[in-house]
Amino acid sequence: MTVKNVMVIGAGQMGAGIAQVCMQAGYEVLLNDVNQDALQNGVNKIEKLLQRAVDKERITEADKSKTLGRLKTSTQIKDGGHCDLVIEAIVENMDVKTKVFRQLDEIMPEQTILASNTSSLPITEIAAATNRPEKVIGMHFMNPVPVMKLVEVIRGLQTSDETYETIETMTKELQKAPVEVADFPGFAANRVLMPMINEAIFAVYEGVATPEDIDTVMKLGMNHPMGPLTLADFIGLDTCLYIMEVLYEGFSDSKYRPCPLLRKYVKAGWLGKKTGRGFYQYH
Ligand code: NAI
C-alpha cells in the first residue's frame, strides 16, 4: 500500500512538526485540531520554520510555497475521510485517544492505517478500541520533529506485516530512520533513557555529586551532547516522573521506582525549564 494523503490530528508541538515533515516529503496533509487557535498556531509555526529555511538559503521561496500548498486544515475529523494514513498527536491520555480512534475507525475507509505518536501508552490497547487492530501502529517521533532523525515504529500485538512495511517505507521517505520496536512500556527510547535520568537524580539525592558535576561526567566522560539533569529539565520533570511511573507500573519491578527527589521537585512545581526551575535555574 502507498500513502499519499495524511491526516495529522493535534496541531501542538509534535503534530505541527509531523505535518511539516510530511509536507516537505511531498505528502498532501490535512492538519486537524479541535481548537481553532491551536490549529492556527500550528500553521504559523510551520510557516515560520519554512521561512527560516528560505532565509538560510536551504530552500527557495518557490519550495516554500509548494510545500505550504500541500497543507489543508480542519477542526472536523470527518473532513479527512480521503486519507490513507492518520497520525494522531493529541494529549497523552488513554481515554481521549481511544475515543478518537473509535471515531476514526467508524469514519475512515477500511484500508486506512491509524498511527499514534504516543510516547508511553500501549499501542495494543489503543488498537483494541478499533475493529482494525492489524492497521494500528505506533509512530513515535522525537522532539523537535523537523530536526530529530529517529522514529520508533511500534508494533502492537496484532499489527500486520503489511502495515509495518508501509510505515517503515514512509518513515524513510520522510528522511527519518525507522527502528522496529515491540509494544512494551517505554518502548526502547524511554526504557533506556529514563532510568538513566532517574539514576542521575538518585546520585544527586544521595550526595554523590552536584547536578553540574554529574552532567560534566556524562558529557566529558561518555561524550553525551547534554548531561542527564540538563536533559531532564528540558524534557520536563513531570514528564520524566510520569514515564518512570509507566515503567514501574508496567513491569512491576522496583528497579524502575522513581527517585523521591524527583517526586519532591514535581510536587514543588519545579518542573524544569518550562517553570524556570528544576535541577538548574532559568532566568
Ligand atoms: P500538545 O499539547 O503540544 O498538543 C496537543 C494538541 O492536541 C493540542 O493542540 C490540542 O488542542 C489537540 N487536541 C487535544 N484533543 C484533541 C482531539 N480530541 N482532537 C483533535 N485535537 C486534539 O502536545 P504534544 O507535546 O504535541 O504531544 C502530543 C503527543 O505526542 C502526546 O501523545 C505525547 O506523548 C507525544 N509526544 C510528545 C513529545 C514531546 O516532546 N512533547 C515527544 C514524543 C511524543
Coordinates of C-alpha atoms and ligand atoms in Angstrom, one line a residue:
M1 CA 0.0 0.0 0.0
T2 CA 1.3 3.5 -0.8
V3 CA 0.4 6.6 1.2
K4 CA -0.5 9.9 -0.5
N5 CA -2.9 11.7 1.8
V6 CA -2.1 12.1 5.5
M7 CA -4.3 13.4 8.3
V8 CA -2.4 14.7 11.4
I9 CA -4.6 15.0 14.4
G10 CA -3.4 17.5 17.0
A11 CA -1.6 20.7 15.9
G12 CA 0.6 21.1 19.0
Q13 CA 4.3 20.8 19.5
M14 CA 4.5 17.4 17.8
G15 CA 1.6 17.5 15.4
A16 CA 2.8 20.7 13.6
G17 CA 6.3 19.2 13.2
I18 CA 4.9 15.9 11.9
A19 CA 2.7 17.8 9.4
Q20 CA 5.7 19.8 8.2
V21 CA 8.0 16.8 7.5
C22 CA 5.2 15.0 5.7
M23 CA 4.5 18.2 3.5
Q24 CA 8.3 18.5 2.8
A25 CA 8.4 14.9 1.6
G26 CA 5.6 15.5 -0.9
Y27 CA 2.5 14.2 1.0
E28 CA -0.8 16.0 1.0
V29 CA -1.6 16.9 4.6
L30 CA -4.8 17.7 6.4
L31 CA -3.9 19.1 9.9
N32 CA -6.7 18.7 12.4
D33 CA -7.2 20.1 15.9
V34 CA -10.3 20.6 18.0
N35 CA -9.1 24.0 18.9
Q36 CA -9.1 26.6 16.1
D37 CA -6.4 28.8 17.9
A38 CA -4.1 25.7 18.3
L39 CA -4.6 24.9 14.6
Q40 CA -3.7 28.5 13.6
N41 CA -0.6 28.4 15.9
G42 CA 0.5 25.1 14.3
V43 CA 0.2 26.6 10.8
N44 CA 2.1 29.8 12.0
K45 CA 4.9 27.6 13.4
I46 CA 5.2 25.6 10.1
E47 CA 5.3 28.9 8.1
K48 CA 7.9 30.4 10.4
L49 CA 10.2 27.3 10.2
L50 CA 9.9 27.2 6.4
Q51 CA 10.6 31.0 6.2
R52 CA 13.7 30.4 8.3
A53 CA 14.9 27.7 5.9
V54 CA 14.4 30.2 3.0
D55 CA 16.4 32.9 4.9
K56 CA 19.2 30.4 5.5
E57 CA 19.1 29.5 1.7
R58 CA 18.3 25.9 2.5
I59 CA 15.2 26.0 0.3
T60 CA 13.9 28.5 -2.2
E61 CA 10.8 30.8 -1.9
A62 CA 9.2 28.5 -4.6
D63 CA 9.9 25.4 -2.5
K64 CA 8.2 27.1 0.5
S65 CA 5.1 27.9 -1.5
K66 CA 4.9 24.4 -3.0
T67 CA 5.3 22.8 0.5
L68 CA 2.6 25.1 2.0
G69 CA 0.4 24.3 -1.0
R70 CA 0.2 20.7 0.4
L71 CA -1.4 21.8 3.7
K72 CA -5.1 22.0 4.5
T73 CA -6.6 22.4 7.9
S74 CA -9.8 21.4 9.6
T75 CA -11.4 21.1 13.0
Q76 CA -13.6 18.2 11.9
I77 CA -12.1 14.7 11.7
K78 CA -14.7 13.7 9.1
D79 CA -13.0 16.0 6.6
G80 CA -10.2 13.5 6.5
G81 CA -12.2 10.7 5.0
H82 CA -10.0 10.5 1.9
C83 CA -6.7 9.9 3.8
D84 CA -4.6 6.8 3.6
L85 CA -2.9 7.4 6.9
V86 CA -3.9 9.1 10.1
I87 CA -1.1 10.2 12.6
E88 CA -2.6 11.1 16.0
A89 CA -0.6 13.5 18.1
I90 CA -3.1 14.7 20.8
V91 CA -3.0 14.8 24.5
E92 CA -1.3 11.8 26.3
N93 CA -4.4 10.3 27.8
M94 CA -5.8 6.8 27.0
D95 CA -9.5 7.7 27.3
V96 CA -9.1 10.7 25.0
K97 CA -7.0 8.7 22.5
T98 CA -9.3 5.7 22.4
K99 CA -12.3 8.0 21.9
V100 CA -10.6 9.5 18.8
F101 CA -9.5 6.0 17.5
R102 CA -13.1 4.7 17.8
Q103 CA -14.4 7.7 15.9
L104 CA -11.6 7.3 13.2
D105 CA -12.5 3.6 12.9
E106 CA -16.1 4.5 12.0
I107 CA -15.3 7.3 9.6
M108 CA -12.1 6.2 7.7
P109 CA -12.1 3.7 4.8
E110 CA -11.2 0.2 5.9
Q111 CA -7.7 0.3 4.3
T112 CA -6.6 3.5 6.2
I113 CA -3.8 3.0 8.6
L114 CA -4.2 4.6 12.1
A115 CA -0.9 5.6 13.8
S116 CA -0.3 7.1 17.2
N117 CA 2.6 9.3 18.2
T118 CA 2.1 8.3 21.9
S119 CA 5.3 8.3 23.9
S120 CA 4.1 5.9 26.6
L121 CA 0.7 4.4 26.1
P122 CA 0.3 0.8 24.8
I123 CA -0.4 0.6 21.1
T124 CA -2.1 -2.8 21.7
E125 CA -4.7 -1.1 23.9
I126 CA -5.3 1.8 21.5
A127 CA -5.7 -0.8 18.7
A128 CA -8.3 -2.8 20.8
A129 CA -10.6 0.2 20.7
T130 CA -11.0 -0.3 16.9
N131 CA -12.2 -3.1 14.6
R132 CA -8.9 -2.9 12.6
P133 CA -6.1 -3.7 15.2
E134 CA -3.9 -5.0 12.3
K135 CA -3.9 -1.5 10.9
V136 CA -3.0 0.3 14.1
I137 CA 0.7 1.1 14.8
G138 CA 2.9 3.5 16.8
M139 CA 5.0 6.2 15.1
H140 CA 7.0 7.7 17.9
F141 CA 8.7 10.9 16.5
M142 CA 11.2 12.7 18.6
N143 CA 11.0 16.4 19.6
P144 CA 11.7 18.7 17.6
V145 CA 10.4 16.6 14.8
P146 CA 12.0 18.5 11.8
V147 CA 15.4 18.1 13.4
M148 CA 15.4 14.6 15.0
K149 CA 16.1 11.7 12.8
L150 CA 14.6 8.8 14.8
V151 CA 11.1 7.3 14.6
E152 CA 10.4 4.3 16.8
V153 CA 7.9 2.2 14.8
I154 CA 5.9 0.3 17.4
R155 CA 4.1 -3.0 16.5
G156 CA 1.1 -3.6 18.6
L157 CA 0.3 -7.3 19.3
Q158 CA -1.9 -7.5 16.2
T159 CA -0.2 -5.0 13.8
S160 CA 0.2 -6.7 10.4
D161 CA 3.4 -7.0 8.5
E162 CA 1.9 -5.1 5.6
T163 CA 1.0 -2.1 8.0
Y164 CA 4.5 -2.3 9.4
E165 CA 6.2 -2.3 6.0
T166 CA 4.1 0.6 4.7
I167 CA 5.0 2.8 7.7
E168 CA 8.7 1.8 7.6
T169 CA 8.8 2.8 3.9
M170 CA 7.0 6.1 4.6
T171 CA 9.3 6.9 7.5
K172 CA 12.3 6.6 5.2
E173 CA 10.6 8.9 2.7
L174 CA 10.3 11.4 5.5
Q175 CA 14.2 11.2 5.6
K176 CA 13.9 9.6 9.1
A177 CA 15.4 6.4 10.4
P178 CA 12.8 3.9 11.5
V179 CA 13.6 1.4 14.3
E180 CA 11.3 -1.5 14.8
V181 CA 10.2 -1.8 18.5
A182 CA 7.8 -4.2 20.2
D183 CA 5.0 -2.8 22.4
F184 CA 6.3 -2.8 25.9
P185 CA 6.3 0.0 28.5
G186 CA 8.6 2.9 27.5
F187 CA 9.2 1.3 24.1
A188 CA 13.0 1.4 23.6
A189 CA 13.9 5.1 23.8
N190 CA 12.3 5.9 27.1
R191 CA 13.1 2.5 28.6
V192 CA 16.8 3.2 28.3
L193 CA 16.8 7.0 28.7
M194 CA 14.5 7.5 31.7
P195 CA 16.2 5.0 34.1
M196 CA 19.5 6.8 33.3
I197 CA 18.0 10.1 34.2
N198 CA 16.3 8.7 37.3
E199 CA 19.7 7.2 38.4
A200 CA 21.4 10.6 37.9
I201 CA 18.7 12.1 40.2
F202 CA 19.4 9.3 42.8
A203 CA 23.1 10.3 42.6
V204 CA 22.2 13.9 43.5
Y205 CA 19.8 12.7 46.2
E206 CA 22.5 10.6 47.8
G207 CA 25.1 13.4 47.6
V208 CA 27.3 11.5 45.2
A209 CA 28.0 14.8 43.2
T210 CA 26.3 18.0 42.3
P211 CA 24.0 18.2 39.2
E212 CA 26.6 20.2 37.4
D213 CA 29.3 17.6 38.1
I214 CA 27.1 14.7 37.1
D215 CA 26.3 16.4 33.9
T216 CA 30.0 17.1 33.3
V217 CA 30.8 13.4 33.9
M218 CA 28.3 12.3 31.3
K219 CA 29.3 15.0 28.8
L220 CA 33.1 14.7 29.0
G221 CA 33.3 11.0 30.1
M222 CA 30.6 9.5 27.8
N223 CA 30.5 12.1 25.0
H224 CA 26.8 12.8 25.6
P225 CA 25.9 16.2 24.0
M226 CA 23.9 17.1 27.1
G227 CA 24.1 15.9 30.7
P228 CA 21.1 13.9 32.1
L229 CA 20.0 16.5 34.5
T230 CA 20.0 19.3 31.9
L231 CA 18.1 17.0 29.6
A232 CA 15.6 16.2 32.4
D233 CA 14.9 19.9 32.9
F234 CA 14.5 20.3 29.2
I235 CA 12.0 17.4 28.9
G236 CA 10.1 18.5 32.0
L237 CA 10.4 16.7 35.4
D238 CA 6.7 16.0 35.4
T239 CA 7.0 14.1 32.1
C240 CA 10.1 12.2 33.5
L241 CA 8.1 11.2 36.6
Y242 CA 5.1 10.2 34.5
I243 CA 7.3 7.9 32.3
M244 CA 9.0 6.4 35.3
E245 CA 5.6 5.6 36.7
V246 CA 4.6 3.9 33.4
L247 CA 7.8 1.7 33.6
Y248 CA 7.3 1.0 37.3
E249 CA 3.7 0.0 36.9
G250 CA 4.1 -1.7 33.6
F251 CA 7.0 -4.1 34.7
S252 CA 6.1 -4.2 38.5
D253 CA 9.9 -4.1 39.1
S254 CA 11.5 -2.0 41.8
K255 CA 14.4 -1.1 39.6
Y256 CA 12.1 1.5 37.9
R257 CA 11.0 3.2 41.2
P258 CA 11.0 7.0 40.7
C259 CA 13.6 8.8 42.9
P260 CA 11.9 10.5 45.9
L261 CA 13.8 13.7 45.0
L262 CA 12.1 13.7 41.5
R263 CA 8.7 13.3 43.2
K264 CA 9.5 16.2 45.6
Y265 CA 10.6 18.6 42.8
V266 CA 7.4 17.8 40.9
K267 CA 5.3 18.4 44.0
A268 CA 7.1 21.8 44.5
G269 CA 6.2 22.8 40.9
W270 CA 9.9 22.7 39.9
L271 CA 9.2 21.1 36.5
G272 CA 12.4 22.2 34.8
K273 CA 13.0 24.8 32.1
K274 CA 9.3 25.5 31.5
T275 CA 8.7 26.7 35.1
G276 CA 12.1 28.4 35.4
R277 CA 13.4 25.9 38.0
G278 CA 14.4 22.3 38.1
F279 CA 17.9 21.0 38.8
Y280 CA 19.0 24.4 37.4
Q281 CA 17.5 27.9 37.5
Y282 CA 16.5 29.6 34.3
H283 CA 16.3 33.4 34.3
Ligands
NAI1 P1 0.5 19.5 22.7 O1 -0.3 19.8 24.0 O2 1.5 20.5 22.3 O3 -0.6 19.3 21.5 C1 -1.7 18.5 21.6 C2 -2.8 19.2 20.7 O4 -3.8 18.2 20.5 C3 -3.4 20.5 21.2 O5 -3.3 21.5 20.2 C4 -4.8 20.1 21.4 O6 -5.7 21.2 21.2 C5 -5.0 18.9 20.5 N1 -6.1 18.0 20.8 C6 -6.5 17.6 22.0 N2 -7.5 16.7 22.0 C7 -7.8 16.6 20.6 C8 -8.8 15.9 19.9 N3 -9.7 15.1 20.5 N4 -8.9 16.1 18.5 C9 -8.0 16.9 17.9 N5 -7.1 17.6 18.6 C10 -7.0 17.5 19.9 O7 1.1 18.0 22.9 P2 2.4 17.4 22.3 O8 3.6 17.7 23.1 O9 2.5 17.8 20.8 O10 2.2 15.8 22.4 C11 1.2 15.2 21.6 C12 1.5 13.7 21.6 O11 2.9 13.4 21.2 C13 1.4 13.0 23.0 O12 0.8 11.7 22.9 C14 2.8 13.0 23.5 O13 3.0 12.0 24.5 C15 3.6 12.7 22.2 N6 5.0 13.0 22.2 C16 5.4 14.2 22.8 C17 6.7 14.5 22.7 C18 7.2 15.8 23.3 O14 8.4 16.0 23.5 N7 6.3 16.8 23.5 C19 7.8 13.6 22.2 C20 7.2 12.4 21.6 C21 5.8 12.1 21.6

